[in-house]
Tab-separated table of C-alpha atoms in Angstrom:
chain	number	residue	atom	x	y	z
O	113	MET	CA	166.236	78.574	122.465
O	114	ARG	CA	166.651	82.062	123.868
O	115	THR	CA	167.110	81.960	127.617
O	116	ARG	CA	165.980	85.505	128.454
O	117	PRO	CA	162.241	85.286	129.088
O	118	LEU	CA	159.571	87.302	127.346
O	119	LYS	CA	157.716	89.258	129.998
O	120	VAL	CA	153.930	89.267	130.143
O	121	ALA	CA	151.697	91.706	132.029
O	122	LEU	CA	148.209	90.437	132.865
O	123	LEU	CA	145.432	93.000	133.231
O	124	GLY	CA	142.601	91.341	135.133
O	125	CYS	CA	142.627	88.143	137.148
O	126	GLY	CA	139.023	87.015	137.228
O	127	VAL	CA	137.605	83.839	135.724
O	128	VAL	CA	139.609	84.149	132.496
O	129	GLY	CA	142.697	85.916	133.837
O	130	SER	CA	143.258	83.378	136.602
O	131	GLU	CA	143.092	80.567	134.027
O	132	VAL	CA	145.604	82.378	131.811
O	133	ALA	CA	147.999	82.643	134.763
O	134	ARG	CA	147.455	78.999	135.682
O	135	ILE	CA	148.139	77.706	132.167
O	136	MET	CA	151.214	79.923	131.820
O	137	THR	CA	152.574	78.278	134.974
O	138	THR	CA	151.555	74.647	134.462
O	139	HIS	CA	152.442	74.574	130.745
O	140	ALA	CA	155.524	76.775	131.010
O	141	ASP	CA	157.921	74.252	129.427
O	142	ASP	CA	155.611	73.498	126.514
O	143	LEU	CA	154.952	77.191	125.884
O	144	ALA	CA	158.702	77.897	125.915
O	145	ALA	CA	159.331	75.108	123.411
O	146	ARG	CA	156.594	76.333	121.088
O	147	ILE	CA	157.645	79.967	121.274
O	148	GLY	CA	161.417	79.539	121.304
O	149	ALA	CA	161.866	81.373	124.599
O	150	PRO	CA	160.415	81.151	128.084
O	151	VAL	CA	157.526	83.431	129.039
O	152	GLU	CA	157.377	85.033	132.453
O	153	LEU	CA	154.388	86.518	134.217
O	154	ALA	CA	155.873	89.863	135.217
O	155	GLY	CA	152.870	91.542	136.812
O	156	VAL	CA	149.142	91.179	137.437
O	157	ALA	CA	146.891	94.236	137.693
O	158	VAL	CA	143.742	93.775	139.787
O	159	ARG	CA	141.155	95.869	141.620
O	160	ARG	CA	141.199	93.896	144.889
O	161	PRO	CA	144.793	93.081	145.843
O	162	SER	CA	143.825	91.461	149.155
O	163	LYS	CA	142.080	88.550	147.464
O	164	VAL	CA	144.015	85.290	147.601
O	165	ARG	CA	144.946	84.111	144.093
O	166	GLU	CA	146.175	80.554	144.080
O	167	GLY	CA	149.387	80.016	142.144
O	168	ILE	CA	150.173	83.721	141.732
O	169	ASP	CA	153.035	85.312	143.654
O	170	PRO	CA	151.517	88.156	145.717
O	171	GLU	CA	154.580	90.234	144.837
O	172	LEU	CA	153.373	90.352	141.230
O	173	VAL	CA	149.977	91.803	142.122
O	174	THR	CA	149.361	95.532	141.727
O	175	THR	CA	146.444	97.929	141.527
O	176	ASP	CA	148.393	100.330	139.300
O	177	ALA	CA	147.713	98.945	135.840
O	178	THR	CA	149.056	102.062	134.145
O	179	ALA	CA	152.436	101.789	135.837
O	180	LEU	CA	152.578	98.111	134.897
O	181	VAL	CA	152.091	98.685	131.168
O	182	LYS	CA	154.513	101.640	131.231
O	183	ARG	CA	157.394	99.633	132.651
O	184	GLY	CA	159.206	99.365	129.331
O	185	ASP	CA	160.407	95.789	129.891
O	186	ILE	CA	156.994	94.253	129.191
O	187	ASP	CA	156.843	92.380	125.885
O	188	VAL	CA	153.146	91.455	125.826
O	189	VAL	CA	150.127	92.820	127.679
O	190	VAL	CA	147.164	90.460	128.091
O	191	GLU	CA	143.970	92.473	128.660
O	192	VAL	CA	141.017	90.570	130.125
O	193	ILE	CA	139.385	93.279	132.253
O	194	GLY	CA	136.663	94.096	129.697
O	195	GLY	CA	134.710	97.316	129.225
O	196	ILE	CA	135.769	100.455	127.400
O	197	GLU	CA	137.810	102.335	129.985
O	198	PRO	CA	140.379	101.955	131.397
O	199	ALA	CA	141.010	99.100	128.930
O	200	ARG	CA	141.293	101.405	125.907
O	201	SER	CA	143.811	103.738	127.572
O	202	LEU	CA	145.831	100.837	128.935
O	203	ILE	CA	146.076	99.165	125.530
O	204	THR	CA	147.213	102.331	123.746
O	205	THR	CA	149.697	103.029	126.553
O	206	ALA	CA	151.067	99.511	126.178
O	207	PHE	CA	151.694	100.116	122.462
O	208	GLU	CA	153.424	103.413	123.228
O	209	HIS	CA	155.779	101.701	125.680
O	210	GLY	CA	156.813	98.838	123.431
O	211	ALA	CA	154.369	96.029	124.219
O	212	SER	CA	152.085	94.078	121.910
O	213	VAL	CA	148.591	93.273	123.147
O	214	VAL	CA	146.373	90.210	123.394
O	215	SER	CA	142.782	91.118	124.278
O	216	ALA	CA	139.469	89.357	124.892
O	217	ASN	CA	137.544	92.646	124.934
O	218	LYS	CA	134.738	92.329	122.388
O	219	ALA	CA	132.933	95.528	123.427
O	220	LEU	CA	136.029	97.681	123.002
O	221	LEU	CA	137.072	96.080	119.719
O	222	ALA	CA	133.574	96.465	118.290
O	223	GLN	CA	133.484	100.133	119.251
O	224	ASP	CA	137.078	101.265	118.684
O	225	GLY	CA	138.798	98.481	116.788
O	226	ALA	CA	139.935	100.786	113.986
O	227	ALA	CA	141.626	103.213	116.375
O	228	LEU	CA	143.301	100.401	118.306
O	229	HIS	CA	144.614	98.834	115.099
O	230	ALA	CA	145.924	102.229	114.001
O	231	ALA	CA	147.736	102.662	117.322
O	232	ALA	CA	149.250	99.188	117.035
O	233	GLU	CA	150.443	99.882	113.498
O	234	ALA	CA	151.855	103.278	114.446
O	235	HIS	CA	154.084	101.628	117.050
O	236	ASN	CA	154.759	98.457	115.016
O	237	ARG	CA	153.036	96.221	117.562
O	238	ASP	CA	150.601	93.307	117.405
O	239	LEU	CA	146.944	93.373	118.424
O	240	TYR	CA	145.440	89.884	118.657
O	241	TYR	CA	141.923	89.082	119.915
O	242	GLU	CA	140.855	85.517	119.125
O	243	ALA	CA	139.168	85.199	122.533
O	244	ALA	CA	136.918	88.211	121.892
O	245	VAL	CA	134.509	86.410	119.585
O	246	ALA	CA	133.814	82.766	120.365
O	247	GLY	CA	135.820	81.584	123.343
O	248	ALA	CA	137.971	78.593	122.509
O	249	ILE	CA	136.741	78.313	118.912
O	250	PRO	CA	139.483	79.257	116.407
O	251	LEU	CA	137.627	81.762	114.258
O	252	VAL	CA	139.325	85.165	114.045
O	253	ARG	CA	142.611	83.753	112.785
O	254	PRO	CA	141.024	81.437	110.188
O	255	LEU	CA	139.006	84.382	108.853
O	256	ARG	CA	141.890	86.807	108.611
O	257	GLU	CA	144.662	84.320	107.763
O	258	SER	CA	143.509	80.898	106.536
O	259	LEU	CA	140.772	82.398	104.328
O	260	ALA	CA	142.716	85.530	103.386
O	261	GLY	CA	142.894	84.371	99.761
O	262	ASP	CA	139.184	83.626	99.516
O	263	LYS	CA	136.077	85.811	99.256
O	264	ILE	CA	133.745	85.379	102.206
O	265	ASN	CA	130.091	86.022	101.437
O	266	ARG	CA	128.305	85.148	104.658
O	267	VAL	CA	129.058	84.464	108.303
O	268	MET	CA	126.146	83.176	110.372
O	269	GLY	CA	126.386	81.755	113.830
O	270	ILE	CA	125.471	81.223	117.435
O	271	VAL	CA	127.976	83.340	119.347
O	272	ASN	CA	126.467	83.499	122.832
O	273	GLY	CA	126.279	80.387	124.991
O	274	THR	CA	123.815	81.794	127.523
O	275	THR	CA	121.136	82.523	124.948
O	276	ASN	CA	121.669	79.218	123.190
O	277	PHE	CA	121.254	77.360	126.480
O	278	ILE	CA	117.987	79.183	127.194
O	279	LEU	CA	116.542	78.646	123.714
O	280	ASP	CA	117.662	75.014	123.657
O	281	LYS	CA	115.949	74.443	127.007
O	282	MET	CA	112.734	76.048	125.719
O	283	ASP	CA	112.888	73.857	122.628
O	284	SER	CA	113.653	70.552	124.337
O	285	THR	CA	111.398	70.862	127.410
O	286	GLY	CA	108.649	73.284	126.408
O	287	ALA	CA	109.711	75.662	129.192
O	288	GLY	CA	108.857	79.341	129.031
O	289	TYR	CA	111.521	82.017	128.695
O	290	GLN	CA	111.654	82.960	132.391
O	291	GLU	CA	111.807	79.349	133.537
O	292	ALA	CA	114.688	78.616	131.162
O	293	LEU	CA	116.499	81.797	132.214
O	294	ASP	CA	116.146	80.853	135.891
O	295	GLU	CA	117.755	77.480	135.202
O	296	ALA	CA	120.577	79.102	133.221
O	297	THR	CA	121.216	81.443	136.163
O	298	ALA	CA	121.189	78.605	138.704
O	299	LEU	CA	123.724	76.656	136.621
O	300	GLY	CA	126.006	79.667	136.223
O	301	TYR	CA	125.416	80.153	132.483
O	302	ALA	CA	123.636	83.485	132.975
O	303	GLU	CA	124.827	86.490	134.968
O	304	ALA	CA	122.737	87.962	137.770
O	305	ASP	CA	121.963	90.729	135.261
O	306	PRO	CA	121.626	88.853	131.936
O	307	THR	CA	120.823	91.942	129.842
O	308	ALA	CA	124.023	91.924	127.783
O	309	ASP	CA	123.290	88.360	126.700
O	310	VAL	CA	119.511	88.141	126.313
O	311	GLU	CA	119.187	91.581	124.696
O	312	ALA	CA	121.965	90.580	122.270
O	313	PHE	CA	124.493	93.324	123.094
O	314	ASP	CA	127.197	90.670	123.515
O	315	ALA	CA	126.361	88.966	120.214
O	316	ALA	CA	126.130	92.303	118.387
O	317	ALA	CA	129.671	93.237	119.420
O	318	LYS	CA	130.924	89.898	118.116
O	319	ALA	CA	128.998	90.373	114.865
O	320	ALA	CA	130.684	93.746	114.330
O	321	ILE	CA	134.115	92.173	114.752
O	322	LEU	CA	133.313	89.231	112.471
O	323	ALA	CA	131.831	91.397	109.725
O	324	GLY	CA	134.838	93.711	109.723
O	325	ILE	CA	137.275	90.827	109.369
O	326	ALA	CA	135.223	88.822	106.867
O	327	PHE	CA	134.478	91.694	104.498
O	328	HIS	CA	137.607	93.836	105.008
O	329	THR	CA	135.594	96.892	105.920
O	330	ARG	CA	134.775	99.075	108.917
O	331	VAL	CA	131.821	97.752	110.926
O	332	ARG	CA	131.141	99.291	114.312
O	333	LEU	CA	128.770	98.167	117.020
O	334	ASP	CA	126.336	100.944	116.055
O	335	ASP	CA	126.138	99.466	112.535
O	336	VAL	CA	124.748	96.155	113.799
O	337	TYR	CA	120.982	95.676	113.979
O	338	ARG	CA	120.176	94.145	117.355
O	339	GLU	CA	117.047	92.389	118.585
O	340	GLY	CA	116.968	90.459	121.858
O	341	MET	CA	115.248	87.160	122.587
O	342	THR	CA	113.113	88.021	125.626
O	343	GLU	CA	109.897	87.992	123.574
O	344	VAL	CA	110.396	84.446	122.244
O	345	THR	CA	107.618	82.200	123.585
O	346	ALA	CA	106.772	78.520	123.829
O	347	ALA	CA	104.147	79.190	121.149
O	348	ASP	CA	106.902	80.376	118.798
O	349	PHE	CA	108.709	77.078	119.299
O	350	ALA	CA	105.496	75.178	118.630
O	351	SER	CA	105.114	77.060	115.342
O	352	ALA	CA	108.755	76.423	114.478
O	353	LYS	CA	108.336	72.683	115.041
O	354	GLU	CA	105.346	72.629	112.704
O	355	MET	CA	107.661	74.055	110.026
O	356	GLY	CA	110.462	71.578	110.794
O	357	CYS	CA	112.509	74.340	112.424
O	358	THR	CA	113.929	75.435	115.741
O	359	ILE	CA	114.770	78.925	117.018
O	360	LYS	CA	118.273	80.308	117.568
O	361	LEU	CA	119.669	83.744	118.343
O	362	LEU	CA	121.809	84.286	115.260
O	363	ALA	CA	124.534	86.734	114.356
O	364	ILE	CA	124.366	87.165	110.575
O	365	CYS	CA	126.911	89.088	108.499
O	366	GLU	CA	126.349	89.167	104.737
O	367	ARG	CA	127.841	90.642	101.624
O	368	ALA	CA	125.216	92.016	99.220
O	369	ALA	CA	124.680	90.017	96.019
O	370	ASP	CA	126.190	92.845	93.956
O	371	GLY	CA	129.155	93.106	96.336
O	372	GLY	CA	128.525	96.779	96.947
O	373	SER	CA	127.547	96.699	100.613
O	374	VAL	CA	127.351	94.508	103.705
O	375	THR	CA	124.874	93.938	106.514
O	376	ALA	CA	125.344	92.848	110.109
O	377	ARG	CA	122.477	91.840	112.380
O	378	VAL	CA	121.617	89.815	115.470
O	379	HIS	CA	118.118	88.517	116.202
O	380	PRO	CA	116.126	85.361	116.958
O	381	ALA	CA	115.300	83.356	113.862
O	382	MET	CA	113.697	80.099	112.856
O	383	ILE	CA	116.193	77.762	111.245
O	384	PRO	CA	115.496	74.395	109.564
O	385	LEU	CA	116.380	71.314	111.597
O	386	SER	CA	118.440	70.180	108.601
O	387	HIS	CA	120.846	73.122	108.997
O	388	PRO	CA	124.059	72.341	110.946
O	389	LEU	CA	123.433	75.219	113.374
O	390	ALA	CA	120.099	73.711	114.440
O	391	SER	CA	121.888	70.864	116.248
O	392	VAL	CA	124.061	73.137	118.398
O	393	ARG	CA	122.870	72.413	121.931
O	394	GLY	CA	123.337	73.802	125.416
O	395	ALA	CA	125.847	76.598	125.949
O	396	TYR	CA	127.892	75.771	122.864
O	397	ASN	CA	128.683	78.173	120.029
O	398	ALA	CA	129.016	77.526	116.312
O	399	VAL	CA	129.705	79.741	113.318
O	400	PHE	CA	128.850	78.852	109.722
O	401	VAL	CA	131.021	80.494	107.039
O	402	GLU	CA	130.243	80.581	103.316
O	403	SER	CA	132.948	81.583	100.826
O	404	ASP	CA	133.566	81.381	97.089
O	405	ALA	CA	136.383	78.829	97.021
O	406	ALA	CA	136.211	76.960	100.324
O	407	GLY	CA	132.425	76.662	100.208
O	408	GLN	CA	130.697	76.007	103.520
O	409	LEU	CA	132.671	75.703	106.753
O	410	MET	CA	131.487	75.364	110.354
O	411	PHE	CA	133.434	76.142	113.513
O	412	TYR	CA	132.043	74.608	116.713
O	413	GLY	CA	132.930	74.463	120.393
O	414	PRO	CA	132.589	76.070	123.834
O	415	GLY	CA	132.174	79.806	123.381
O	416	ALA	CA	132.775	80.986	126.934
O	417	GLY	CA	134.151	79.961	130.306
O	418	GLY	CA	137.486	80.482	131.994
O	419	ALA	CA	139.524	77.618	130.568
O	420	PRO	CA	138.120	77.698	126.984
O	421	THR	CA	138.599	81.468	126.706
O	422	ALA	CA	142.057	81.241	128.252
O	423	SER	CA	142.947	78.653	125.600
O	424	ALA	CA	142.286	81.244	122.899
O	425	VAL	CA	144.227	83.894	124.819
O	426	LEU	CA	147.236	81.587	125.147
O	427	GLY	CA	147.085	80.757	121.443
O	428	ASP	CA	147.357	84.454	120.675
O	429	LEU	CA	150.120	84.854	123.253
O	430	VAL	CA	152.199	82.171	121.534
O	431	ALA	CA	151.706	83.831	118.135
O	432	VAL	CA	152.556	87.308	119.420
O	433	CYS	CA	155.647	86.068	121.257
O	434	ARG	CA	156.874	84.291	118.128
O	435	ASN	CA	156.437	87.520	116.186
O	436	LYS	CA	158.346	89.384	118.878
O	437	LEU	CA	161.306	87.018	118.589
O	438	SER	CA	161.401	87.243	114.794
O	439	GLY	CA	161.064	91.033	114.782
O	440	ALA	CA	157.863	90.867	112.782
O	441	THR	CA	154.178	91.612	113.351
O	442	GLY	CA	151.156	89.565	112.363
O	443	PRO	CA	148.149	90.600	110.281
O	444	GLY	CA	146.766	93.995	111.158
O	445	ASP	CA	143.572	95.768	110.257
O	446	SER	CA	142.275	95.111	106.740
O	447	ALA	CA	139.572	97.569	105.737
O	448	TYR	CA	140.547	98.283	102.164
O	449	THR	CA	137.084	97.663	100.700
O	450	GLN	CA	135.398	100.495	102.650
O	451	LEU	CA	131.991	98.966	101.913
O	452	PRO	CA	128.932	100.733	103.334
O	453	VAL	CA	126.806	98.923	105.907
O	454	SER	CA	123.213	98.753	104.674
O	455	PRO	CA	120.368	99.474	107.119
O	456	MET	CA	118.133	96.686	108.339
O	457	GLY	CA	115.271	97.892	106.162
O	458	GLU	CA	117.156	96.675	103.081
O	459	VAL	CA	117.812	93.173	104.423
O	460	VAL	CA	115.929	90.485	102.500
O	461	THR	CA	114.813	87.269	104.180
O	462	ARG	CA	111.737	85.115	104.852
O	463	TYR	CA	109.250	85.825	107.633
O	464	HIS	CA	106.888	83.885	109.873
O	465	ILE	CA	103.954	86.064	110.998
O	466	SER	CA	101.286	84.938	113.455
O	467	LEU	CA	98.053	86.984	113.471
O	468	ASP	CA	95.022	86.927	115.745
O	469	VAL	CA	92.012	87.465	113.476
O	470	ALA	CA	88.242	87.292	113.445
O	471	ASP	CA	86.915	83.864	112.477
O	472	LYS	CA	84.675	84.823	109.596
O	473	PRO	CA	84.612	84.626	105.787
O	474	GLY	CA	86.849	86.960	103.811
O	475	VAL	CA	89.570	87.475	106.418
O	476	LEU	CA	92.181	85.478	104.526
O	477	ALA	CA	91.406	87.370	101.325
O	478	GLN	CA	91.838	90.716	103.129
O	479	VAL	CA	95.156	89.650	104.609
O	480	ALA	CA	96.428	88.288	101.274
O	481	THR	CA	95.495	91.560	99.577
O	482	VAL	CA	97.555	93.579	102.062
O	483	PHE	CA	100.589	91.371	101.464
O	484	ALA	CA	100.173	91.724	97.699
O	485	GLU	CA	99.808	95.511	97.890
O	486	HIS	CA	103.163	95.739	99.669
O	487	GLY	CA	104.942	93.407	97.273
O	488	VAL	CA	105.374	90.577	99.777
O	489	SER	CA	104.777	87.140	98.297
O	490	ILE	CA	103.152	84.488	100.516
O	491	ASP	CA	104.647	80.999	100.634
O	492	THR	CA	102.212	79.215	102.988
O	493	VAL	CA	99.178	80.046	105.140
O	494	ARG	CA	97.724	78.096	108.054
O	495	GLN	CA	94.435	79.059	109.744
O	496	GLN	CA	92.741	77.718	112.847
O	497	GLY	CA	89.729	79.097	114.658
O	498	LYS	CA	86.572	78.680	116.685
O	499	ASP	CA	84.002	80.750	118.593
O	500	GLY	CA	84.592	83.811	116.471
O	501	GLU	CA	88.372	83.997	116.971
O	502	ALA	CA	91.157	82.521	114.864
O	503	SER	CA	94.891	82.429	114.390
O	504	LEU	CA	96.422	82.933	110.977
O	505	VAL	CA	100.048	81.960	110.366
O	506	VAL	CA	101.677	83.341	107.219
O	507	VAL	CA	105.119	82.354	105.948
O	508	THR	CA	106.466	84.627	103.224
O	509	HIS	CA	108.894	84.209	100.412
O	510	ARG	CA	111.940	86.461	100.665
O	511	ALA	CA	111.083	90.100	101.287
O	512	SER	CA	112.833	93.206	102.552
O	513	ASP	CA	112.498	94.193	106.177
O	514	ALA	CA	111.067	97.565	105.134
O	515	SER	CA	108.339	96.021	102.968
O	516	LEU	CA	107.431	93.556	105.717
O	517	ASN	CA	107.166	96.372	108.269
O	518	GLY	CA	104.838	98.251	105.922
O	519	THR	CA	102.745	95.124	105.508
O	520	VAL	CA	102.402	94.625	109.257
O	521	GLU	CA	101.363	98.233	109.835
O	522	ALA	CA	98.666	97.877	107.174
O	523	LEU	CA	97.468	94.604	108.701
O	524	ARG	CA	97.052	96.297	112.067
O	525	SER	CA	94.631	98.751	110.476
O	526	LEU	CA	92.226	95.981	109.401
O	527	ASP	CA	89.226	95.643	111.703
O	528	THR	CA	89.371	91.862	111.226
O	529	VAL	CA	92.945	91.645	112.586
O	530	ARG	CA	92.850	91.607	116.392
O	531	GLY	CA	96.616	91.735	116.780
O	532	VAL	CA	100.031	90.561	115.609
O	533	ALA	CA	101.014	87.743	117.956
O	534	SER	CA	104.593	87.337	116.692
O	535	ILE	CA	106.962	88.082	113.814
O	536	MET	CA	110.095	86.030	113.300
O	537	ARG	CA	112.619	85.785	110.521
O	538	VAL	CA	113.356	82.438	108.861
O	539	GLU	CA	117.028	81.879	108.006
O	540	GLY	CA	119.354	79.159	106.822
O	541	GLU	CA	117.693	78.018	103.630
């Protein structure tokens, strides 16, 4: 074993960063044995240096992150500060000064992953980011290494624990959205401002990363269709149960049947109770992968939290340090296919549409005619009504998003349709 330690700079020492530092200290001997050399925490960049950080030598703490990554003796920079800047500048500076990088920054990778990979390659450095997608769940490395010889056709999963906790609570207790959100906040699953989670910005960034890796193409955050879950109601869950389904916020990345394009989207969807993702409870994450040779695979586990995320960071740290010792680098960016990302309007799936209609003869015939005129085939219809008002629930066969939108606009023009109560996609069949 080499006795000279590999030096690590830690950018950020919050929930995840403090766990990374703790594990580096408590598991130092094991990490050294696995890597082939000891690893040393050489500096910790923070915003508030006066805060007491248990187990971290105050002499290592600095507010000058740029000076830390420029030192020249740093072998690996671990970035867990999040956001776009200064993280982007710090990562590129680290490459320029000889360090490889381990990051958990999903937003930055989704927005500028191609540029960061190019900078890493230009300086012959590693960029690893297992922790950016699904916390402790090994997913990035299996996609870009274990399945590198296979053709991945679809990646569908629950990649945000906060939203899954809320939807699971609504499903299991009948609670409304706000009530479930309040409980998630009280238990620490939701931030004081939950927008990034419940409006699916977090999941969309992860979908962009997953799609790029799975399909070997460039997928940016702006390419991902995003629809939050704040409009999901207890009535939607009641309808889902009648269909033998539940509702999940899903990230779905697909290769077109002809192989000529890909799609990436995040939105609430009904999913059959028989599907493996339907049983994912609480704040857990799970990702379902479909490929030509391996078939169907599912990756499951805690998708957030200090210790689980730090586990993924440390796994990357071990891999990057091993590469450093051998003088090699791991897998870089793979975007050789250059497939276009199709717009949401071209996505084909099933739909569940709930309409408020007048309770009188001929309404169903009018509605069916509108669906037929827009080329949307109906699978099932359920109608209930009294005192002149009724609800009409239509489940379609597979149709494009554009044709469904045209259908809904035409339905709104009927004087017998009082309103569209809800529209939800049906996935996983």
